[in-house]
PDB file of C-alpha atoms in Angstrom:
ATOM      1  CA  UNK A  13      36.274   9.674 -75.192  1.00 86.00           C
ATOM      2  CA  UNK A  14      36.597  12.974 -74.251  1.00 81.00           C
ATOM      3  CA  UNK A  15      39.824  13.635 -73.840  1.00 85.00           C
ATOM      4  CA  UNK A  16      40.733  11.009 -76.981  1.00 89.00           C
ATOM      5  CA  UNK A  17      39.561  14.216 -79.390  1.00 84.00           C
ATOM      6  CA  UNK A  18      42.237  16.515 -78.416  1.00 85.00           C
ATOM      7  CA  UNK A  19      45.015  14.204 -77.428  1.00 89.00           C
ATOM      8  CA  UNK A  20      44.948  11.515 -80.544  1.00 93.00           C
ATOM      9  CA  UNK A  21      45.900  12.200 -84.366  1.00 96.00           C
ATOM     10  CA  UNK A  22      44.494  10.012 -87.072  1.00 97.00           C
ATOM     11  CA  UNK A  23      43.104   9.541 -90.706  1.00 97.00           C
ATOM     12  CA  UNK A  24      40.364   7.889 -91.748  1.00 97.00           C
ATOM     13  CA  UNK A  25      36.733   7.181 -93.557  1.00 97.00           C
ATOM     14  CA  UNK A  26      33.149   7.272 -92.174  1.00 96.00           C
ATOM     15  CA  UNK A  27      29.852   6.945 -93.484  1.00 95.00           C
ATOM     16  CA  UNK A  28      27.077   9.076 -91.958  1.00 93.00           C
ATOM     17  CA  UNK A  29      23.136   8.465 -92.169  1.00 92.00           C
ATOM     18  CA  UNK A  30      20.141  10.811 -91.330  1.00 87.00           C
ATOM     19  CA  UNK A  31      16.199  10.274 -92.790  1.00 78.00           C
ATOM     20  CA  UNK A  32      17.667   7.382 -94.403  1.00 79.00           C
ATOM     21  CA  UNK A  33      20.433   9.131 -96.434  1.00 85.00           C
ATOM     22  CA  UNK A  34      23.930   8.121 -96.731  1.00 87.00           C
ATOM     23  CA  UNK A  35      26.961  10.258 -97.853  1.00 90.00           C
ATOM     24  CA  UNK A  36      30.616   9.179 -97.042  1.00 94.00           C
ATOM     25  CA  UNK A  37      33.702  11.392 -95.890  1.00 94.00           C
ATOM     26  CA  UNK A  38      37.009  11.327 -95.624  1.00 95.00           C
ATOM     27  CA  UNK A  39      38.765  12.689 -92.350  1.00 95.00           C
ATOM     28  CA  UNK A  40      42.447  14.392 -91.369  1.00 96.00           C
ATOM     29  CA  UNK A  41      42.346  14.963 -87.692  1.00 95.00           C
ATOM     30  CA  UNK A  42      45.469  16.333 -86.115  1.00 95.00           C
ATOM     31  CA  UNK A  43      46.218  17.103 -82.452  1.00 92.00           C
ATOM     32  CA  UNK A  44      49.702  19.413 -81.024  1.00 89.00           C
ATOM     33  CA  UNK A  45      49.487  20.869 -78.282  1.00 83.00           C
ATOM     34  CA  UNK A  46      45.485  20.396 -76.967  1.00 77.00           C
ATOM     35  CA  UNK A  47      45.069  22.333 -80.614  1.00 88.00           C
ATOM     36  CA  UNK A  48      42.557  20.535 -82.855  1.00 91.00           C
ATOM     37  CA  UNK A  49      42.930  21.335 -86.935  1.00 93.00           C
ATOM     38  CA  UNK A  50      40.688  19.164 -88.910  1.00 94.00           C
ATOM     39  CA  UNK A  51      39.997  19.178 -92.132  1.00 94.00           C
ATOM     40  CA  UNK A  52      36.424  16.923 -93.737  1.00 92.00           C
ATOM     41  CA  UNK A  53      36.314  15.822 -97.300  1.00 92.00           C
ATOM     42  CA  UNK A  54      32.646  14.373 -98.984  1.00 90.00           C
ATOM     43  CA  UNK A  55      33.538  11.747-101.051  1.00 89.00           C
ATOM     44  CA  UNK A  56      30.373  10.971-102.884  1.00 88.00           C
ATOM     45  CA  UNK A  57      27.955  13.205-104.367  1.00 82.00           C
ATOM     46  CA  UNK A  58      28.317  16.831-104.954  1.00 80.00           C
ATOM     47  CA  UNK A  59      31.997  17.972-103.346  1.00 78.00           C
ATOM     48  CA  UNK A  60      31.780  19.256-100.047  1.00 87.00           C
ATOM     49  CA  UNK A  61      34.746  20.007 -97.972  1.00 90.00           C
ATOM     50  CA  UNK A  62      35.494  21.969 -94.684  1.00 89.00           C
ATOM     51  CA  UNK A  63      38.558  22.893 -92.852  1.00 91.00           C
ATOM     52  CA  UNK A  64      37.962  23.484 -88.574  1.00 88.00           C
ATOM     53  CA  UNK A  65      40.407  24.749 -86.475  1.00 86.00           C
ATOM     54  CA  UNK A  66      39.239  24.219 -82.554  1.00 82.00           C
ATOM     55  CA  UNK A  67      35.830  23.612 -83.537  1.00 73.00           C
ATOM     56  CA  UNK A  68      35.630  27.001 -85.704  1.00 76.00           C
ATOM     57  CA  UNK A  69      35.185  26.549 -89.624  1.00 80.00           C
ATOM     58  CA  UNK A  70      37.980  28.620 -91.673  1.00 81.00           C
ATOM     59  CA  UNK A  71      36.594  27.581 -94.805  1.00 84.00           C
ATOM     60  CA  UNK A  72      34.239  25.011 -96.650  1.00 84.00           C
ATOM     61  CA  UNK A  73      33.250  24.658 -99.999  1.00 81.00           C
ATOM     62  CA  UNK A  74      29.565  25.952 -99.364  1.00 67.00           C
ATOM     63  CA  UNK A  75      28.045  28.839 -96.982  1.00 52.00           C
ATOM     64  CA  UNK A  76      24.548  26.650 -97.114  1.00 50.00           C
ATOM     65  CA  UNK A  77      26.382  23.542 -96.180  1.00 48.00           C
ATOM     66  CA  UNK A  78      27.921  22.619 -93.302  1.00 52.00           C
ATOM     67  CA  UNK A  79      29.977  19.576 -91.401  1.00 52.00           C
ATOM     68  CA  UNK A  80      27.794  16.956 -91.219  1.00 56.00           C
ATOM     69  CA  UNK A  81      29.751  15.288 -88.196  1.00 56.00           C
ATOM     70  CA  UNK A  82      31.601  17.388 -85.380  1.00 59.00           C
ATOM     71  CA  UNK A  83      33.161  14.810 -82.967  1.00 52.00           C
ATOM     72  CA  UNK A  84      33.845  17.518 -80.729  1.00 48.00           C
ATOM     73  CA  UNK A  85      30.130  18.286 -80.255  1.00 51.00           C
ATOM     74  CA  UNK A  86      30.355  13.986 -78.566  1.00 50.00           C
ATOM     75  CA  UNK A  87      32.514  15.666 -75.445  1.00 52.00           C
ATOM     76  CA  UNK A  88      30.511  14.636 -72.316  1.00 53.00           C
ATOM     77  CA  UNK A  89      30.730  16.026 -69.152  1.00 58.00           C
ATOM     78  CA  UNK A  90      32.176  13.818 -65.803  1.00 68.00           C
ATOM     79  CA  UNK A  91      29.968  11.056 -65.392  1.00 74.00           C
ATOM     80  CA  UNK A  92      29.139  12.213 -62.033  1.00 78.00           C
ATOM     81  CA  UNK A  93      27.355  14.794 -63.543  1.00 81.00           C
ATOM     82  CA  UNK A  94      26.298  13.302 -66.443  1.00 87.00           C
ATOM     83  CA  UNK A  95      24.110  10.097 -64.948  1.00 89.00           C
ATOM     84  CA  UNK A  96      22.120  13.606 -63.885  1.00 92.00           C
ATOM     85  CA  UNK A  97      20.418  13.020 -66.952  1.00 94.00           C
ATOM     86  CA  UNK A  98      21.290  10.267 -68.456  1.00 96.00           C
ATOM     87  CA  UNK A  99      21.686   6.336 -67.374  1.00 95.00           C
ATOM     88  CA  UNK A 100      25.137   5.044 -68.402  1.00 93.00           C
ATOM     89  CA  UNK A 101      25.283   1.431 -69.581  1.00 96.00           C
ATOM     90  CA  UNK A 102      28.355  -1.013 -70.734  1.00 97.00           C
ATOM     91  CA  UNK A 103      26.633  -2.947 -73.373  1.00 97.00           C
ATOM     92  CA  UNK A 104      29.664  -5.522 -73.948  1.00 97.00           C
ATOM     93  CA  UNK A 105      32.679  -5.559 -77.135  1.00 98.00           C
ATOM     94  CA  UNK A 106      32.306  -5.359 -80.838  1.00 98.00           C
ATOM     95  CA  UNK A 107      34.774  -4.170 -83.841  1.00 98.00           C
ATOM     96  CA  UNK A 108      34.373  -1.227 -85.515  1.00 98.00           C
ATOM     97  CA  UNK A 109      36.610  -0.779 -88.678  1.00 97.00           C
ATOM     98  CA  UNK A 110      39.176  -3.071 -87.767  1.00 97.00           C
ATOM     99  CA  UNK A 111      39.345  -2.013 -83.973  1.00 98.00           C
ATOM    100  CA  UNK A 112      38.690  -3.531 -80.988  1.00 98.00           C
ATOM    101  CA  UNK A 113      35.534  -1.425 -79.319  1.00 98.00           C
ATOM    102  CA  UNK A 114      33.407  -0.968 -75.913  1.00 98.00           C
ATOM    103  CA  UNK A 115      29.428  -0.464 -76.594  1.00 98.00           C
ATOM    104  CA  UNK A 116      28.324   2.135 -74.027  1.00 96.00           C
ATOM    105  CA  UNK A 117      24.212   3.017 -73.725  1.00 97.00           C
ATOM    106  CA  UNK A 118      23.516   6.800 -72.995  1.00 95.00           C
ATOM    107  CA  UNK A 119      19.775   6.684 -72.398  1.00 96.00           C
ATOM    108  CA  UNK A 120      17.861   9.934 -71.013  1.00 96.00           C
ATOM    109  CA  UNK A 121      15.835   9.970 -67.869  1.00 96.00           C
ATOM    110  CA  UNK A 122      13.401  12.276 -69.372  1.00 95.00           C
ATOM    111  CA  UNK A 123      11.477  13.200 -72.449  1.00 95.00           C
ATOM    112  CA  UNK A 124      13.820  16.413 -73.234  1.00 95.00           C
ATOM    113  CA  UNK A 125      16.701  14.556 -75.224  1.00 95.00           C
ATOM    114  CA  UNK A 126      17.434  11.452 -77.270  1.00 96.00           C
ATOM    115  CA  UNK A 127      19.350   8.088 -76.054  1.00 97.00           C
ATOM    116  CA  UNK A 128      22.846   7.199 -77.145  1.00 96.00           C
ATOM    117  CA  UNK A 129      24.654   4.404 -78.515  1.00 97.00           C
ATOM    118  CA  UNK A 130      28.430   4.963 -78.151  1.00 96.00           C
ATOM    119  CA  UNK A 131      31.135   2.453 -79.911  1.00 97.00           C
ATOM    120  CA  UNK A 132      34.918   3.792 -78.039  1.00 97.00           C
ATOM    121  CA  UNK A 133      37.865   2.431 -79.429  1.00 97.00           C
ATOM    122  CA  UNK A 134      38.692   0.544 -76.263  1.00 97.00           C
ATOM    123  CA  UNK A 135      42.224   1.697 -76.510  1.00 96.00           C
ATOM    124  CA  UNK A 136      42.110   5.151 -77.163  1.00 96.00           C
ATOM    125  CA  UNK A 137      39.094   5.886 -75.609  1.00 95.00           C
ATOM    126  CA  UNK A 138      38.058   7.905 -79.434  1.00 96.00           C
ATOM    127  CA  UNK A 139      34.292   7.446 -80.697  1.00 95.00           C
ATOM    128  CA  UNK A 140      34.135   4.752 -83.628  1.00 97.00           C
ATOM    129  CA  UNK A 141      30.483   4.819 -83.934  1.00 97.00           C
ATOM    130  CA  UNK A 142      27.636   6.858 -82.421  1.00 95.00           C
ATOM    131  CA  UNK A 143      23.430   5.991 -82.778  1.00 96.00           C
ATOM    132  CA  UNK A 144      21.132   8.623 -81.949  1.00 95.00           C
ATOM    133  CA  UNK A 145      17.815   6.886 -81.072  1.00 95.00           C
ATOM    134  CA  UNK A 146      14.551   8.856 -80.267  1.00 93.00           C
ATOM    135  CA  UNK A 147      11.945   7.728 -77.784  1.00 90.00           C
ATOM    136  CA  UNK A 148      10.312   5.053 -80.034  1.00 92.00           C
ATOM    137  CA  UNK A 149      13.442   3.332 -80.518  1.00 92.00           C
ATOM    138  CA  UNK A 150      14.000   4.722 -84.106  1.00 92.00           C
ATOM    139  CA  UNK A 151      17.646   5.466 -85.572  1.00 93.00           C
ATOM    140  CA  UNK A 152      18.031   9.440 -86.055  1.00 93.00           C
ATOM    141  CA  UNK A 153      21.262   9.412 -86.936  1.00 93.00           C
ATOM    142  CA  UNK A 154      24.590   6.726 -87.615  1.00 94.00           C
ATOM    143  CA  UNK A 155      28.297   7.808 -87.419  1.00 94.00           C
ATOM    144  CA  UNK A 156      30.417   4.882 -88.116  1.00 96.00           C
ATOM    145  CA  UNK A 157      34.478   4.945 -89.004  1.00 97.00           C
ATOM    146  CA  UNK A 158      35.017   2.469 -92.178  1.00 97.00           C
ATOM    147  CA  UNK A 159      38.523   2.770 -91.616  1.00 97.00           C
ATOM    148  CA  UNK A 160      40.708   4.526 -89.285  1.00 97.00           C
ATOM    149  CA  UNK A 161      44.563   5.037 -88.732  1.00 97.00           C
ATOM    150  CA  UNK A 162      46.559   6.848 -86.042  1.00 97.00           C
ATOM    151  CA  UNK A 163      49.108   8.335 -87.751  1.00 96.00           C
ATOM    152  CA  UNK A 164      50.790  12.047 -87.456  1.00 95.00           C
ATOM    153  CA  UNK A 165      49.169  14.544 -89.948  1.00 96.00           C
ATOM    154  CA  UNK A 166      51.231  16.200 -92.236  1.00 95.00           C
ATOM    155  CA  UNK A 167      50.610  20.002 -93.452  1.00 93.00           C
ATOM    156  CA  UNK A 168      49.925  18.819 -96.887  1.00 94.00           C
ATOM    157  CA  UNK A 169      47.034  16.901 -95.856  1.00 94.00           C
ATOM    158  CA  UNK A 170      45.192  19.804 -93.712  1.00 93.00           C
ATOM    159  CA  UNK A 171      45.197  22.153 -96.810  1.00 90.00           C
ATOM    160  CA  UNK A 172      42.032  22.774 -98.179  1.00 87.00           C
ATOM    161  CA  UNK A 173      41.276  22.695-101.617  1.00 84.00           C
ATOM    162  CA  UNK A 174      40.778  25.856-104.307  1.00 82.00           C
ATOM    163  CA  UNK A 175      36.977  25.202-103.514  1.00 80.00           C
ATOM    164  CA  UNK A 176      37.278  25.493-100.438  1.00 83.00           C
ATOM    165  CA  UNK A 177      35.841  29.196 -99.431  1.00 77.00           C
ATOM    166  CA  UNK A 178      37.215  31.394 -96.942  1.00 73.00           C
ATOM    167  CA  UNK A 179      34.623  32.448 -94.626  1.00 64.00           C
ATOM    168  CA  UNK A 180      33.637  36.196 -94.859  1.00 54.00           C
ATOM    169  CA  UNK A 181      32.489  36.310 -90.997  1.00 53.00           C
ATOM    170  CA  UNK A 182      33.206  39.635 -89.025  1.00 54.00           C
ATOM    171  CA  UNK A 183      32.717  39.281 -85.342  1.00 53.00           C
ATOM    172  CA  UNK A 184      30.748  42.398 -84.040  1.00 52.00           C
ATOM    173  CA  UNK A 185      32.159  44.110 -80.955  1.00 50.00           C
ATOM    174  CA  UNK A 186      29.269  45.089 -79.494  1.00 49.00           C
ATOM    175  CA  UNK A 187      25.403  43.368 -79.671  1.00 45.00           C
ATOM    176  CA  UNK A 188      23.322  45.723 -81.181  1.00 53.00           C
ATOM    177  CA  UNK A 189      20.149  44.327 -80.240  1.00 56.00           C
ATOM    178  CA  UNK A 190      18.724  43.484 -76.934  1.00 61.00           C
ATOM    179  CA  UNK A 191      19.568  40.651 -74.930  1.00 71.00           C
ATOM    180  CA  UNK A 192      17.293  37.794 -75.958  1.00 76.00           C
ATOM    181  CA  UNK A 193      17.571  34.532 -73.938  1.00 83.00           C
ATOM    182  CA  UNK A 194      15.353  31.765 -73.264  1.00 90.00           C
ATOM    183  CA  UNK A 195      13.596  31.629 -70.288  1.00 92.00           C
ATOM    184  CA  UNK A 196      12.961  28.109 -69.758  1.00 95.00           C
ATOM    185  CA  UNK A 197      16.158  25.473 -70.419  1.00 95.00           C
ATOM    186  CA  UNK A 198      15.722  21.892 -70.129  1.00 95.00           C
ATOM    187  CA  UNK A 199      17.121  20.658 -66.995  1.00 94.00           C
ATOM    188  CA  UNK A 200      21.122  20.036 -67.134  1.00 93.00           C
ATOM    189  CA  UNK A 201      21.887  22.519 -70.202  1.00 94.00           C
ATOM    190  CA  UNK A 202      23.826  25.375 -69.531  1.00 91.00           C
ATOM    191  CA  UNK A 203      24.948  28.463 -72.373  1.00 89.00           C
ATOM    192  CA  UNK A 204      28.318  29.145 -73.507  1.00 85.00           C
ATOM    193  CA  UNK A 205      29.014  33.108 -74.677  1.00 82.00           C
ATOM    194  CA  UNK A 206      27.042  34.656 -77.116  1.00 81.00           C
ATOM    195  CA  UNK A 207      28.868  35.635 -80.285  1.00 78.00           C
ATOM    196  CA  UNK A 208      27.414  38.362 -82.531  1.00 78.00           C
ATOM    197  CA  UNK A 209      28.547  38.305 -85.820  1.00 72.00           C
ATOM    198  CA  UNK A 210      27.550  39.487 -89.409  1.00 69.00           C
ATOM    199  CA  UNK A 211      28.684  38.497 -93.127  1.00 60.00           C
ATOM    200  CA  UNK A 212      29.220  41.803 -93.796  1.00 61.00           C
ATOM    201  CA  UNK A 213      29.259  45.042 -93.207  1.00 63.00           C
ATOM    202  CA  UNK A 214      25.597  45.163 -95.024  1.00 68.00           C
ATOM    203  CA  UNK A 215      24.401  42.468 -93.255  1.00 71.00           C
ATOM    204  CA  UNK A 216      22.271  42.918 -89.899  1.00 76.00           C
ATOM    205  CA  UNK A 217      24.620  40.937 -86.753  1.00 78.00           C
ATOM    206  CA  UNK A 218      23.177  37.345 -85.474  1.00 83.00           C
ATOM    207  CA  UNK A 219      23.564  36.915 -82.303  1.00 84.00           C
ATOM    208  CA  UNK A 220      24.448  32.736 -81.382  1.00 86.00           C
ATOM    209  CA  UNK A 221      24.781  30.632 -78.230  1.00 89.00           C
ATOM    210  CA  UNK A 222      25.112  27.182 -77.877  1.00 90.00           C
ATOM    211  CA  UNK A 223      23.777  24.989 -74.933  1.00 93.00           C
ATOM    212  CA  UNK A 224      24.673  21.431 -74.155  1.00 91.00           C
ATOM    213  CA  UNK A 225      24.175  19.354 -70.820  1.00 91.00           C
ATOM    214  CA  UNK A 226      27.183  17.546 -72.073  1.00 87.00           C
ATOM    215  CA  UNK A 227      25.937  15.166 -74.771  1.00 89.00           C
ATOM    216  CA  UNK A 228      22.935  16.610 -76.519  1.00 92.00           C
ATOM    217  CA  UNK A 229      23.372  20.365 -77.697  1.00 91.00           C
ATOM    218  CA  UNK A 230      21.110  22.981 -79.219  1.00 94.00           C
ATOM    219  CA  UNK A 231      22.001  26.718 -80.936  1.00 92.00           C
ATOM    220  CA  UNK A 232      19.780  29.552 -80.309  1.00 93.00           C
ATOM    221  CA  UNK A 233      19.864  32.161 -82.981  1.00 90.00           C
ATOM    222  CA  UNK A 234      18.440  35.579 -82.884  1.00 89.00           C
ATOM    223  CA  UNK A 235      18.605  38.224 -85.848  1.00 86.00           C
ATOM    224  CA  UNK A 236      16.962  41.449 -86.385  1.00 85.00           C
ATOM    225  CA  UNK A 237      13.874  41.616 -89.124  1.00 81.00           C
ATOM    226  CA  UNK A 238      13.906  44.478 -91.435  1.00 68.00           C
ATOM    227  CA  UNK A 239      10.837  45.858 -93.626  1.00 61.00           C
ATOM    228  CA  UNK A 240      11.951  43.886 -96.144  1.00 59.00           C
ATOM    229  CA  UNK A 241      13.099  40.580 -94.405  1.00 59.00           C
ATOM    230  CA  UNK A 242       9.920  38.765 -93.328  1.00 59.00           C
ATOM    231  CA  UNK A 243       9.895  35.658 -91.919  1.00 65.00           C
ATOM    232  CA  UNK A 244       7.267  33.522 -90.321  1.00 71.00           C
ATOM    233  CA  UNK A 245       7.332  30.929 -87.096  1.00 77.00           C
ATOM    234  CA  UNK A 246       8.347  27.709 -88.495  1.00 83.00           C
ATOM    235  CA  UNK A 247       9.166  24.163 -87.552  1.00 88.00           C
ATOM    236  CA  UNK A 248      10.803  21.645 -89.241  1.00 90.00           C
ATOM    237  CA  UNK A 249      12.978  18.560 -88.562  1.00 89.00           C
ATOM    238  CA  UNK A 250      15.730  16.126 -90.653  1.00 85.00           C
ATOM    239  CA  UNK A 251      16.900  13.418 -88.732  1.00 84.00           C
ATOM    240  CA  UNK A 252      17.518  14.309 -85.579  1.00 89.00           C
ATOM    241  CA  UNK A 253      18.139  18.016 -86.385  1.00 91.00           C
ATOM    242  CA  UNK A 254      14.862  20.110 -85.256  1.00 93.00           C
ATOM    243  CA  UNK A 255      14.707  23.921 -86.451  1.00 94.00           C
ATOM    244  CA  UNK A 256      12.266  25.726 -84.918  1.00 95.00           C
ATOM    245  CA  UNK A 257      11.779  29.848 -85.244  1.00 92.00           C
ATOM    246  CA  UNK A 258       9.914  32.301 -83.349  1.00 90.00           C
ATOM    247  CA  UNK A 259       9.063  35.904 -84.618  1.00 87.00           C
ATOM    248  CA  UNK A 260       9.741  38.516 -81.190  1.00 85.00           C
ATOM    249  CA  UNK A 261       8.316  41.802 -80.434  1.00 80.00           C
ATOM    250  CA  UNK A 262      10.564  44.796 -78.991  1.00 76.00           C
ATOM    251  CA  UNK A 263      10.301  48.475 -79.330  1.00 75.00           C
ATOM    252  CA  UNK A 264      12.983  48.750 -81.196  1.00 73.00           C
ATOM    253  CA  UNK A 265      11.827  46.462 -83.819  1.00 79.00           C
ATOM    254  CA  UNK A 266      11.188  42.887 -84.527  1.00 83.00           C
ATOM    255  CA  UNK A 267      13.339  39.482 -84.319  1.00 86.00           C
ATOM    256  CA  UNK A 268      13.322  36.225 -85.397  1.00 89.00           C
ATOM    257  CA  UNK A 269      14.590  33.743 -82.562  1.00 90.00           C
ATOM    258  CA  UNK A 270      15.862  29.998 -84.177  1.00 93.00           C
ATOM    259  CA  UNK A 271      16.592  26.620 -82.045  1.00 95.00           C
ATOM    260  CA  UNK A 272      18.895  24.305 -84.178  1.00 94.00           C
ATOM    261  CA  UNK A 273      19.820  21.393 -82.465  1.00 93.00           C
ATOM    262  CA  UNK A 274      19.743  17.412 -81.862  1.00 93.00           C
ATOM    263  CA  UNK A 275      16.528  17.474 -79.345  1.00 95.00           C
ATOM    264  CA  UNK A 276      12.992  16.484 -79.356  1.00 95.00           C
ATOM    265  CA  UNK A 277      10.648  19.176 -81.370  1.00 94.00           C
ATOM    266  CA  UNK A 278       8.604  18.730 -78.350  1.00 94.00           C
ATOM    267  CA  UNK A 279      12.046  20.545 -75.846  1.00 96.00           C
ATOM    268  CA  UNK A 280      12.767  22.979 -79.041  1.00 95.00           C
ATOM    269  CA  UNK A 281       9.721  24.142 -79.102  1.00 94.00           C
ATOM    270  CA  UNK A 282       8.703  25.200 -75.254  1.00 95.00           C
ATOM    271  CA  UNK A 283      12.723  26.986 -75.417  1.00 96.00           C
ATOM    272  CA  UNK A 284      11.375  28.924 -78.765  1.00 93.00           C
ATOM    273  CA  UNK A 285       8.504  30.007 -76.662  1.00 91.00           C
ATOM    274  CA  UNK A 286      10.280  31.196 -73.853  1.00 92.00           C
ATOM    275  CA  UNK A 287      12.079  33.974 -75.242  1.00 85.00           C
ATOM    276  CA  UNK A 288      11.784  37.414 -73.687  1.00 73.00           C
ATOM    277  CA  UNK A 289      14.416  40.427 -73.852  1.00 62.00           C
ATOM    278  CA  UNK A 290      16.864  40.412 -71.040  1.00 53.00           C
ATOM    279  CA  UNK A 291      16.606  37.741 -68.985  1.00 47.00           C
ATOM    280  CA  UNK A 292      18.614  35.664 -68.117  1.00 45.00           C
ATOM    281  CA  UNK A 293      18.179  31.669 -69.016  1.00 42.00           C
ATOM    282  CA  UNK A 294      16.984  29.556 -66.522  1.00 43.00           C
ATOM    283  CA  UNK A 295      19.477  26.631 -65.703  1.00 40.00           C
TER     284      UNK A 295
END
């Protein structure tokens, strides 16, 4: 499944489902090279559309808005490593639009991430269909394919549209506040580098990191507060997306830490708490 997102080319329609809302998307996915350009198309509703390029947005149609599906963020580790966490099940075959597929369970060990339900184009290898389930057996989220072709991608079909913004991001060379990082990860996630970057030259730099134990993955956030940009600790959850924000205390001023991510409240929360300024994360 894996190795299916970088190596396979196709075109195709999916439906996807959170807090019992539907929206449905069209998808150009091309591969060359290990390089991934894909560009996402809503197709019902108000127009949304997004163009990535190795997991990076270079433009989409609103700065509020963002890809509602990422099939790179479905990239597991070796199973070795994996069963760690999680128990790995075959379930048995199905079809998924129009293509033979292998059910595989992903259910966690623990109470610090949500349980899987994988449909993998049994010849390919490429996700068809994803459930994320929560503790009390209730559907979070549905990815599905309603139709899928491999095919080679054209240019043509990987432009965006006139709609389609250009994203005014400037990456910061140098973090200029201190070092925040949670101290307590749950077990299995590790961080990836922290990027600093700002919309503009006006705009105070956000520092990001993502952290994944190779299904499940959370952001942590941290931005400086001004006089005028108050903000208070807040919680909040759609689908299986849980937001949670922490006000921090330095001597050089105050900062508002953020966990975005597909885990419990319950995980979010204790990571939110954790923060203190340079430490290191515990892994």
């Amino acid at each position: 499944m894996s190795e299916a997102t970088s190596q396979v080319s196709y075109k195709g329609a999916f439906v996807y489902e959170r807090s019992g809302s539907f929206s449905t998307h069209q998808v150009w996915h091309r591969s060359t090279d290990q390089v991934v350009t894909e560009r996402l198309l809503q197709a019902d509703g108000e127009p949304h559309e997004w163009v990535r390029r190795d997991g990076h947005v270079q433009c989409a149609s609103s700065y509020s808005a963002g890809p509602v599906w990422d099939a790179a963020s479905q990239s597991p580790q070796d199973v070795e490593t994996l069963s760690q966490w999680y128990s790995l099940e075959v379930l048995g075959a199905t079809r998924v639009a129009n293509h033979a597929a292998t059910v595989v369970s992903v259910k966690p060990r623990d109470n610090l991430r949500y349980a899987y339900e994988l449909y993998l184009d049994s010849e390919t290898g490429l996700l068809l269909k994803s459930l994320l389930i929560n503790e009390r057996g209730t559907l979070l989220e549905r990815f599905q394919f309603t139709d899928l072709t491999y095919t080679d991608i054209a240019d043509a079909n990987l432009e965006p549209g006139a709609a389609c913004l250009q994203l005014g991001v400037t990456l910061k060379g140098e973090q200029e506040q201190p070092d925040w990082q949670p101290g307590w990860l749950p077990p299995g996630f590790t961080g990836g580098p922290t990027d600093v970057r700002a919309f503009s030259v006006d705009e105070p730099a956000v520092s990001s990191r993502v952290y994944s134990d190779g299904m499940a993955r959370f952001t942590v956030f941290v931005e400086p507060l001004g006089e005028d940009r108050l903000a208070n600790d807040l919680r909040a959850q759609l689908g299986p997306t849980v937001a949670v924000s922490r006000k921090l205390n330095a001597a050089d001023g105050v900062f508002l830490a953020t966990v975005v991510g597909e885990i419990p409240p319950e995980a979010a929360e204790r990571i939110a708490a954790s923060f203190e300024p340079g430490l290191e994360s515990v892994q």
